[in-house]
């Protein structure tokens, strides 16, 4: 016998911009954030850029009465900056570190040091198991000349892979965070189409907040005008995405964002706007299994074809990244070889008077040392860069390999969908003998 | 209507010891391995330590007719060394890099450079979805003074986390690889008890091969006698583990290992013995869902209590690792401070004659430069070590946090199991009000 049960949950997501001593009014803003969370008692709070563990511990202490369960995802040198607070028990957690995350020598951008990742928390909400993901992808510093695009696209790929592979047992999937991608960007489309996650902003029955759901707006005093100016009023890069399953039907009843400032407070929470979403779940208990249905639901024909198109586009982007990394690596190798040649030349010049015993050393000693130090510095730094670019290349190539494989699987599915009456046998059906090698050939390099 | 279907699959696993130019007879051995795989046509081949991509490509070319599908998991500077060959279509793959993997300055051990990871390949075997994992954990260089124990335990923790979280939709789970842990080691027990994976060696109806299923034996001419001598005949560190689900009943009909040498060949495949396992699956098609049942099956009371005990033991080990990393980090900080003090002192001494204009420089110039270089080297290396130990510490602490959370979930389950008639409500039941804070207090530091 089936029983239905209605559950309403509120999800809050915010990029806290919590760089101690650098972000403006950091501790004051954490006070305001804590007060709000304590008062509004959302079921699930997803925070990004909580860079200091001390700030997390401060929030945990303040929210002890409203949110009994919390987790801080540790990663990298500084941390992932990701935290979750929940009124429902967190049963289990898992952290997945993205394989690419910018360049260590771009220290002023700082992304590499943050060890960006996606955190998963498994929550028990009544009879349902919710898989809640929180993430923060690599920032976009220039829209027109975006050197980090392949990195962000690979992160989006890894994010969707991680969600798909870890959500098979979930009744309900929620993803919140700062994706640093616009709604129609390649990575966002990949994520939505491949995982089947629905965007709360477009799905919400009622919406209150910034026009077009923008989350980085000119009205916010912390936002750099220069950065947002090319986009008129602002950009939408923070999201709450969700999907249900055979076990739970899910609707987004309302969504709201802050609008640059918060009534009654002198400061906004952050340079990003906060997102609040209300989801209504209709749980069906006393059913068996069904957790897996989600991963194939609504996928046939059109949906799969769409995913195939997007993955093709993503692969092109990753290939551009591979070429770029190869070029950078060979530049590093060439510069290193030059440094080595210079060092050997210097040693040879220095050795001449030493070999012709008794002759005066003509090379000024200070210049000799300085040049040697310079050569060694060049050699050391280019070696490190070479290793770094090799790792980048491996990650990019590895992702490209994964995509090629996934394409094979998708094309199988597509073939299954397109053959009449094959709708239900989608994943079990094999393509005809003739088709398979053609596809493989086209996909192999 | 249920249909049952019998499927037999053969799984092969081998640590190939494929360090080009260092491992003995490397290319000759790859030839032998390729011939064997081509002849014996196992369904799934799981290889470790295929460090060179060229060797993988060689195998792929040779096995093109027997194993149409393959994947090489790329990671780190050198690679993960993991490869899979399959007769069944690989639908999808995912790689999870372990957060800890030895120390970069232990270059002679080399583990850090390998970027150790666990690879997942999703295969379609007839109507069933098999999740096949291949991994290689950090080596144990000394059993009595094992500096890497916390790292290996954290890897075992991450491995079981990854398997549990990604196998919910699988009908069949297979793990093969070199775990570098003995059968009764903490990590092996954790892995088996938490995931419910069964050891092919203990489950096999018939077994042929080395005594006690050993995989590193004195009879193998490549095995270092010194390394294996303390264990009489050898050690068992390579495994094939498996489990079924509600969709597929699974039995291990036979298992075999090579025995130091291979009849008809002058050389063994590797310094490790190869494992071959035959699994018989009884698939039930036309059923819906059920993929999730696996993760909770057979868990109640005794099983959960066992997992709780093991996780407690693992947490202790990780805490030892945390103390150790903290000690190493403060040593690095102290040494760095000394280097800085020495540099400042030197600069002060050097500055005295410069300030007393016209006075002679009493500090010999060569010694001055040498000392400065020494100080700078100390400063640079200790800074890098400090950053490295901080990352290690964060990973260890992060794992410890995950374990604390998981313990809460397990204790919930245990409470659900122990209360009469609560068997089915295991994961839904909440502990009584009084119990929760007590457990939380005991768990919090």
JSON list of N, CA and C in Angstrom, two decimals, chain A residues 313-361:
[
{"chain": "A", "resi": 313, "resn": "UNK", "atom": "N", "xyz": [30.42, 19.64, -27.93]},
{"chain": "A", "resi": 313, "resn": "UNK", "atom": "CA", "xyz": [30.89, 21.02, -27.76]},
{"chain": "A", "resi": 313, "resn": "UNK", "atom": "C", "xyz": [31.95, 21.08, -26.64]},
{"chain": "A", "resi": 314, "resn": "UNK", "atom": "N", "xyz": [31.66, 20.37, -25.54]},
{"chain": "A", "resi": 314, "resn": "UNK", "atom": "CA", "xyz": [32.58, 20.37, -24.40]},
{"chain": "A", "resi": 314, "resn": "UNK", "atom": "C", "xyz": [33.92, 19.75, -24.80]},
{"chain": "A", "resi": 315, "resn": "UNK", "atom": "N", "xyz": [33.85, 18.67, -25.58]},
{"chain": "A", "resi": 315, "resn": "UNK", "atom": "CA", "xyz": [35.09, 18.00, -26.03]},
{"chain": "A", "resi": 315, "resn": "UNK", "atom": "C", "xyz": [35.95, 18.95, -26.85]},
{"chain": "A", "resi": 316, "resn": "UNK", "atom": "N", "xyz": [35.29, 19.74, -27.71]},
{"chain": "A", "resi": 316, "resn": "UNK", "atom": "CA", "xyz": [36.04, 20.71, -28.51]},
{"chain": "A", "resi": 316, "resn": "UNK", "atom": "C", "xyz": [36.78, 21.68, -27.59]},
{"chain": "A", "resi": 317, "resn": "UNK", "atom": "N", "xyz": [36.07, 22.15, -26.57]},
{"chain": "A", "resi": 317, "resn": "UNK", "atom": "CA", "xyz": [36.65, 23.10, -25.62]},
{"chain": "A", "resi": 317, "resn": "UNK", "atom": "C", "xyz": [37.85, 22.46, -24.91]},
{"chain": "A", "resi": 318, "resn": "UNK", "atom": "N", "xyz": [37.69, 21.20, -24.51]},
{"chain": "A", "resi": 318, "resn": "UNK", "atom": "CA", "xyz": [38.76, 20.51, -23.80]},
{"chain": "A", "resi": 318, "resn": "UNK", "atom": "C", "xyz": [39.95, 20.31, -24.73]},
{"chain": "A", "resi": 319, "resn": "UNK", "atom": "N", "xyz": [39.67, 20.04, -26.01]},
{"chain": "A", "resi": 319, "resn": "UNK", "atom": "CA", "xyz": [40.76, 19.88, -26.98]},
{"chain": "A", "resi": 319, "resn": "UNK", "atom": "C", "xyz": [41.55, 21.18, -27.14]},
{"chain": "A", "resi": 320, "resn": "UNK", "atom": "N", "xyz": [40.82, 22.30, -27.14]},
{"chain": "A", "resi": 320, "resn": "UNK", "atom": "CA", "xyz": [41.49, 23.60, -27.18]},
{"chain": "A", "resi": 320, "resn": "UNK", "atom": "C", "xyz": [42.42, 23.71, -25.97]},
{"chain": "A", "resi": 321, "resn": "UNK", "atom": "N", "xyz": [41.90, 23.31, -24.81]},
{"chain": "A", "resi": 321, "resn": "UNK", "atom": "CA", "xyz": [42.71, 23.32, -23.58]},
{"chain": "A", "resi": 321, "resn": "UNK", "atom": "C", "xyz": [43.95, 22.45, -23.71]},
{"chain": "A", "resi": 322, "resn": "UNK", "atom": "N", "xyz": [43.80, 21.29, -24.35]},
{"chain": "A", "resi": 322, "resn": "UNK", "atom": "CA", "xyz": [44.94, 20.37, -24.52]},
{"chain": "A", "resi": 322, "resn": "UNK", "atom": "C", "xyz": [46.01, 21.03, -25.38]},
{"chain": "A", "resi": 323, "resn": "UNK", "atom": "N", "xyz": [45.59, 21.65, -26.50]},
{"chain": "A", "resi": 323, "resn": "UNK", "atom": "CA", "xyz": [46.55, 22.32, -27.37]},
{"chain": "A", "resi": 323, "resn": "UNK", "atom": "C", "xyz": [47.28, 23.43, -26.62]},
{"chain": "A", "resi": 324, "resn": "UNK", "atom": "N", "xyz": [46.51, 24.17, -25.84]},
{"chain": "A", "resi": 324, "resn": "UNK", "atom": "CA", "xyz": [47.05, 25.29, -25.10]},
{"chain": "A", "resi": 324, "resn": "UNK", "atom": "C", "xyz": [48.09, 24.78, -24.08]},
{"chain": "A", "resi": 325, "resn": "UNK", "atom": "N", "xyz": [47.73, 23.72, -23.34]},
{"chain": "A", "resi": 325, "resn": "UNK", "atom": "CA", "xyz": [48.64, 23.16, -22.33]},
{"chain": "A", "resi": 325, "resn": "UNK", "atom": "C", "xyz": [49.90, 22.60, -22.99]},
{"chain": "A", "resi": 326, "resn": "UNK", "atom": "N", "xyz": [49.73, 21.99, -24.16]},
{"chain": "A", "resi": 326, "resn": "UNK", "atom": "CA", "xyz": [50.89, 21.45, -24.88]},
{"chain": "A", "resi": 326, "resn": "UNK", "atom": "C", "xyz": [51.84, 22.58, -25.28]},
{"chain": "A", "resi": 327, "resn": "UNK", "atom": "N", "xyz": [51.23, 23.68, -25.75]},
{"chain": "A", "resi": 327, "resn": "UNK", "atom": "CA", "xyz": [52.05, 24.83, -26.16]},
{"chain": "A", "resi": 327, "resn": "UNK", "atom": "C", "xyz": [52.81, 25.39, -24.97]},
{"chain": "A", "resi": 328, "resn": "UNK", "atom": "N", "xyz": [52.10, 25.54, -23.84]},
{"chain": "A", "resi": 328, "resn": "UNK", "atom": "CA", "xyz": [52.73, 26.09, -22.64]},
{"chain": "A", "resi": 328, "resn": "UNK", "atom": "C", "xyz": [53.86, 25.17, -22.18]},
{"chain": "A", "resi": 329, "resn": "UNK", "atom": "N", "xyz": [53.61, 23.87, -22.26]},
{"chain": "A", "resi": 329, "resn": "UNK", "atom": "CA", "xyz": [54.61, 22.92, -21.80]},
{"chain": "A", "resi": 329, "resn": "UNK", "atom": "C", "xyz": [55.86, 22.98, -22.68]},
{"chain": "A", "resi": 330, "resn": "UNK", "atom": "N", "xyz": [55.66, 23.10, -24.00]},
{"chain": "A", "resi": 330, "resn": "UNK", "atom": "CA", "xyz": [56.85, 23.13, -24.84]},
{"chain": "A", "resi": 330, "resn": "UNK", "atom": "C", "xyz": [57.59, 24.46, -24.67]},
{"chain": "A", "resi": 331, "resn": "UNK", "atom": "N", "xyz": [56.84, 25.54, -24.38]},
{"chain": "A", "resi": 331, "resn": "UNK", "atom": "CA", "xyz": [57.53, 26.82, -24.09]},
{"chain": "A", "resi": 331, "resn": "UNK", "atom": "C", "xyz": [58.40, 26.66, -22.84]},
{"chain": "A", "resi": 332, "resn": "UNK", "atom": "N", "xyz": [57.83, 26.02, -21.82]},
{"chain": "A", "resi": 332, "resn": "UNK", "atom": "CA", "xyz": [58.60, 25.79, -20.58]},
{"chain": "A", "resi": 332, "resn": "UNK", "atom": "C", "xyz": [59.83, 24.94, -20.88]},
{"chain": "A", "resi": 333, "resn": "UNK", "atom": "N", "xyz": [59.66, 23.91, -21.71]},
{"chain": "A", "resi": 333, "resn": "UNK", "atom": "CA", "xyz": [60.79, 23.03, -22.03]},
{"chain": "A", "resi": 333, "resn": "UNK", "atom": "C", "xyz": [61.87, 23.80, -22.78]},
{"chain": "A", "resi": 334, "resn": "UNK", "atom": "N", "xyz": [61.45, 24.65, -23.74]},
{"chain": "A", "resi": 334, "resn": "UNK", "atom": "CA", "xyz": [62.42, 25.43, -24.52]},
{"chain": "A", "resi": 334, "resn": "UNK", "atom": "C", "xyz": [63.18, 26.40, -23.63]},
{"chain": "A", "resi": 335, "resn": "UNK", "atom": "N", "xyz": [62.42, 27.12, -22.76]},
{"chain": "A", "resi": 335, "resn": "UNK", "atom": "CA", "xyz": [63.07, 28.08, -21.87]},
{"chain": "A", "resi": 335, "resn": "UNK", "atom": "C", "xyz": [64.05, 27.37, -20.95]},
{"chain": "A", "resi": 336, "resn": "UNK", "atom": "N", "xyz": [63.63, 26.22, -20.43]},
{"chain": "A", "resi": 336, "resn": "UNK", "atom": "CA", "xyz": [64.50, 25.43, -19.55]},
{"chain": "A", "resi": 336, "resn": "UNK", "atom": "C", "xyz": [65.77, 25.01, -20.27]},
{"chain": "A", "resi": 337, "resn": "UNK", "atom": "N", "xyz": [65.64, 24.59, -21.50]},
{"chain": "A", "resi": 337, "resn": "UNK", "atom": "CA", "xyz": [66.82, 24.17, -22.28]},
{"chain": "A", "resi": 337, "resn": "UNK", "atom": "C", "xyz": [67.76, 25.34, -22.48]},
{"chain": "A", "resi": 338, "resn": "UNK", "atom": "N", "xyz": [67.18, 26.52, -22.76]},
{"chain": "A", "resi": 338, "resn": "UNK", "atom": "CA", "xyz": [68.01, 27.73, -22.90]},
{"chain": "A", "resi": 338, "resn": "UNK", "atom": "C", "xyz": [68.76, 28.03, -21.61]},
{"chain": "A", "resi": 339, "resn": "UNK", "atom": "N", "xyz": [68.06, 27.92, -20.47]},
{"chain": "A", "resi": 339, "resn": "UNK", "atom": "CA", "xyz": [68.69, 28.16, -19.16]},
{"chain": "A", "resi": 339, "resn": "UNK", "atom": "C", "xyz": [69.84, 27.20, -18.94]},
{"chain": "A", "resi": 340, "resn": "UNK", "atom": "N", "xyz": [69.63, 25.96, -19.31]},
{"chain": "A", "resi": 340, "resn": "UNK", "atom": "CA", "xyz": [70.66, 24.93, -19.13]},
{"chain": "A", "resi": 340, "resn": "UNK", "atom": "C", "xyz": [71.86, 25.23, -20.03]},
{"chain": "A", "resi": 341, "resn": "UNK", "atom": "N", "xyz": [71.57, 25.61, -21.27]},
{"chain": "A", "resi": 341, "resn": "UNK", "atom": "CA", "xyz": [72.65, 25.91, -22.20]},
{"chain": "A", "resi": 341, "resn": "UNK", "atom": "C", "xyz": [73.48, 27.08, -21.69]},
{"chain": "A", "resi": 342, "resn": "UNK", "atom": "N", "xyz": [72.79, 28.10, -21.18]},
{"chain": "A", "resi": 342, "resn": "UNK", "atom": "CA", "xyz": [73.48, 29.28, -20.65]},
{"chain": "A", "resi": 342, "resn": "UNK", "atom": "C", "xyz": [74.38, 28.90, -19.48]},
{"chain": "A", "resi": 343, "resn": "UNK", "atom": "N", "xyz": [73.85, 28.04, -18.61]},
{"chain": "A", "resi": 343, "resn": "UNK", "atom": "CA", "xyz": [74.61, 27.60, -17.44]},
{"chain": "A", "resi": 343, "resn": "UNK", "atom": "C", "xyz": [75.86, 26.84, -17.87]},
{"chain": "A", "resi": 344, "resn": "UNK", "atom": "N", "xyz": [75.70, 25.95, -18.85]},
{"chain": "A", "resi": 344, "resn": "UNK", "atom": "CA", "xyz": [76.84, 25.15, -19.32]},
{"chain": "A", "resi": 344, "resn": "UNK", "atom": "C", "xyz": [77.89, 26.06, -19.97]},
{"chain": "A", "resi": 345, "resn": "UNK", "atom": "N", "xyz": [77.40, 27.05, -20.74]},
{"chain": "A", "resi": 345, "resn": "UNK", "atom": "CA", "xyz": [78.30, 28.01, -21.39]},
{"chain": "A", "resi": 345, "resn": "UNK", "atom": "C", "xyz": [79.10, 28.76, -20.34]},
{"chain": "A", "resi": 346, "resn": "UNK", "atom": "N", "xyz": [78.41, 29.21, -19.31]},
{"chain": "A", "resi": 346, "resn": "UNK", "atom": "CA", "xyz": [79.06, 29.96, -18.24]},
{"chain": "A", "resi": 346, "resn": "UNK", "atom": "C", "xyz": [80.13, 29.10, -17.56]},
{"chain": "A", "resi": 347, "resn": "UNK", "atom": "N", "xyz": [79.75, 27.86, -17.28]},
{"chain": "A", "resi": 347, "resn": "UNK", "atom": "CA", "xyz": [80.70, 26.96, -16.62]},
{"chain": "A", "resi": 347, "resn": "UNK", "atom": "C", "xyz": [81.92, 26.74, -17.51]},
{"chain": "A", "resi": 348, "resn": "UNK", "atom": "N", "xyz": [81.67, 26.63, -18.83]},
{"chain": "A", "resi": 348, "resn": "UNK", "atom": "CA", "xyz": [82.78, 26.42, -19.76]},
{"chain": "A", "resi": 348, "resn": "UNK", "atom": "C", "xyz": [83.71, 27.63, -19.76]},
{"chain": "A", "resi": 349, "resn": "UNK", "atom": "N", "xyz": [83.11, 28.84, -19.81]},
{"chain": "A", "resi": 349, "resn": "UNK", "atom": "CA", "xyz": [83.93, 30.06, -19.81]},
{"chain": "A", "resi": 349, "resn": "UNK", "atom": "C", "xyz": [84.73, 30.15, -18.51]},
{"chain": "A", "resi": 350, "resn": "UNK", "atom": "N", "xyz": [84.03, 29.83, -17.40]},
{"chain": "A", "resi": 350, "resn": "UNK", "atom": "CA", "xyz": [84.69, 29.87, -16.08]},
{"chain": "A", "resi": 350, "resn": "UNK", "atom": "C", "xyz": [85.81, 28.84, -15.99]},
{"chain": "A", "resi": 351, "resn": "UNK", "atom": "N", "xyz": [85.66, 27.73, -16.71]},
{"chain": "A", "resi": 351, "resn": "UNK", "atom": "CA", "xyz": [86.63, 26.64, -16.58]},
{"chain": "A", "resi": 351, "resn": "UNK", "atom": "C", "xyz": [87.91, 26.89, -17.38]},
{"chain": "A", "resi": 352, "resn": "UNK", "atom": "N", "xyz": [87.81, 27.77, -18.41]},
{"chain": "A", "resi": 352, "resn": "UNK", "atom": "CA", "xyz": [88.98, 28.01, -19.28]},
{"chain": "A", "resi": 352, "resn": "UNK", "atom": "C", "xyz": [90.22, 28.42, -18.48]},
{"chain": "A", "resi": 353, "resn": "UNK", "atom": "N", "xyz": [90.15, 29.52, -17.66]},
{"chain": "A", "resi": 353, "resn": "UNK", "atom": "CA", "xyz": [91.37, 29.90, -16.93]},
{"chain": "A", "resi": 353, "resn": "UNK", "atom": "C", "xyz": [91.80, 28.83, -15.93]},
{"chain": "A", "resi": 354, "resn": "UNK", "atom": "N", "xyz": [90.82, 28.09, -15.42]},
{"chain": "A", "resi": 354, "resn": "UNK", "atom": "CA", "xyz": [91.10, 27.05, -14.43]},
{"chain": "A", "resi": 354, "resn": "UNK", "atom": "C", "xyz": [91.90, 25.91, -15.10]},
{"chain": "A", "resi": 355, "resn": "UNK", "atom": "N", "xyz": [91.53, 25.64, -16.36]},
{"chain": "A", "resi": 355, "resn": "UNK", "atom": "CA", "xyz": [92.24, 24.58, -17.09]},
{"chain": "A", "resi": 355, "resn": "UNK", "atom": "C", "xyz": [93.63, 25.06, -17.52]},
{"chain": "A", "resi": 356, "resn": "UNK", "atom": "N", "xyz": [93.69, 26.32, -18.03]},
{"chain": "A", "resi": 356, "resn": "UNK", "atom": "CA", "xyz": [94.99, 26.90, -18.37]},
{"chain": "A", "resi": 356, "resn": "UNK", "atom": "C", "xyz": [95.62, 27.38, -17.06]},
{"chain": "A", "resi": 357, "resn": "UNK", "atom": "N", "xyz": [96.24, 26.47, -16.34]},
{"chain": "A", "resi": 357, "resn": "UNK", "atom": "CA", "xyz": [96.70, 26.72, -14.96]},
{"chain": "A", "resi": 357, "resn": "UNK", "atom": "C", "xyz": [97.50, 28.01, -14.85]},
{"chain": "A", "resi": 358, "resn": "UNK", "atom": "N", "xyz": [97.21, 28.73, -13.84]},
{"chain": "A", "resi": 358, "resn": "UNK", "atom": "CA", "xyz": [98.00, 29.93, -13.58]},
{"chain": "A", "resi": 358, "resn": "UNK", "atom": "C", "xyz": [97.41, 31.17, -14.23]},
{"chain": "A", "resi": 359, "resn": "UNK", "atom": "N", "xyz": [96.58, 31.01, -15.29]},
{"chain": "A", "resi": 359, "resn": "UNK", "atom": "CA", "xyz": [96.01, 32.19, -15.96]},
{"chain": "A", "resi": 359, "resn": "UNK", "atom": "C", "xyz": [95.04, 32.91, -15.01]},
{"chain": "A", "resi": 360, "resn": "UNK", "atom": "N", "xyz": [94.88, 34.20, -15.21]},
{"chain": "A", "resi": 360, "resn": "UNK", "atom": "CA", "xyz": [93.99, 34.99, -14.36]},
{"chain": "A", "resi": 360, "resn": "UNK", "atom": "C", "xyz": [92.51, 34.67, -14.66]},
{"chain": "A", "resi": 361, "resn": "UNK", "atom": "N", "xyz": [91.65, 34.67, -13.65]},
{"chain": "A", "resi": 361, "resn": "UNK", "atom": "CA", "xyz": [90.21, 34.51, -13.87]},
{"chain": "A", "resi": 361, "resn": "UNK", "atom": "C", "xyz": [89.68, 35.82, -14.43]}
]
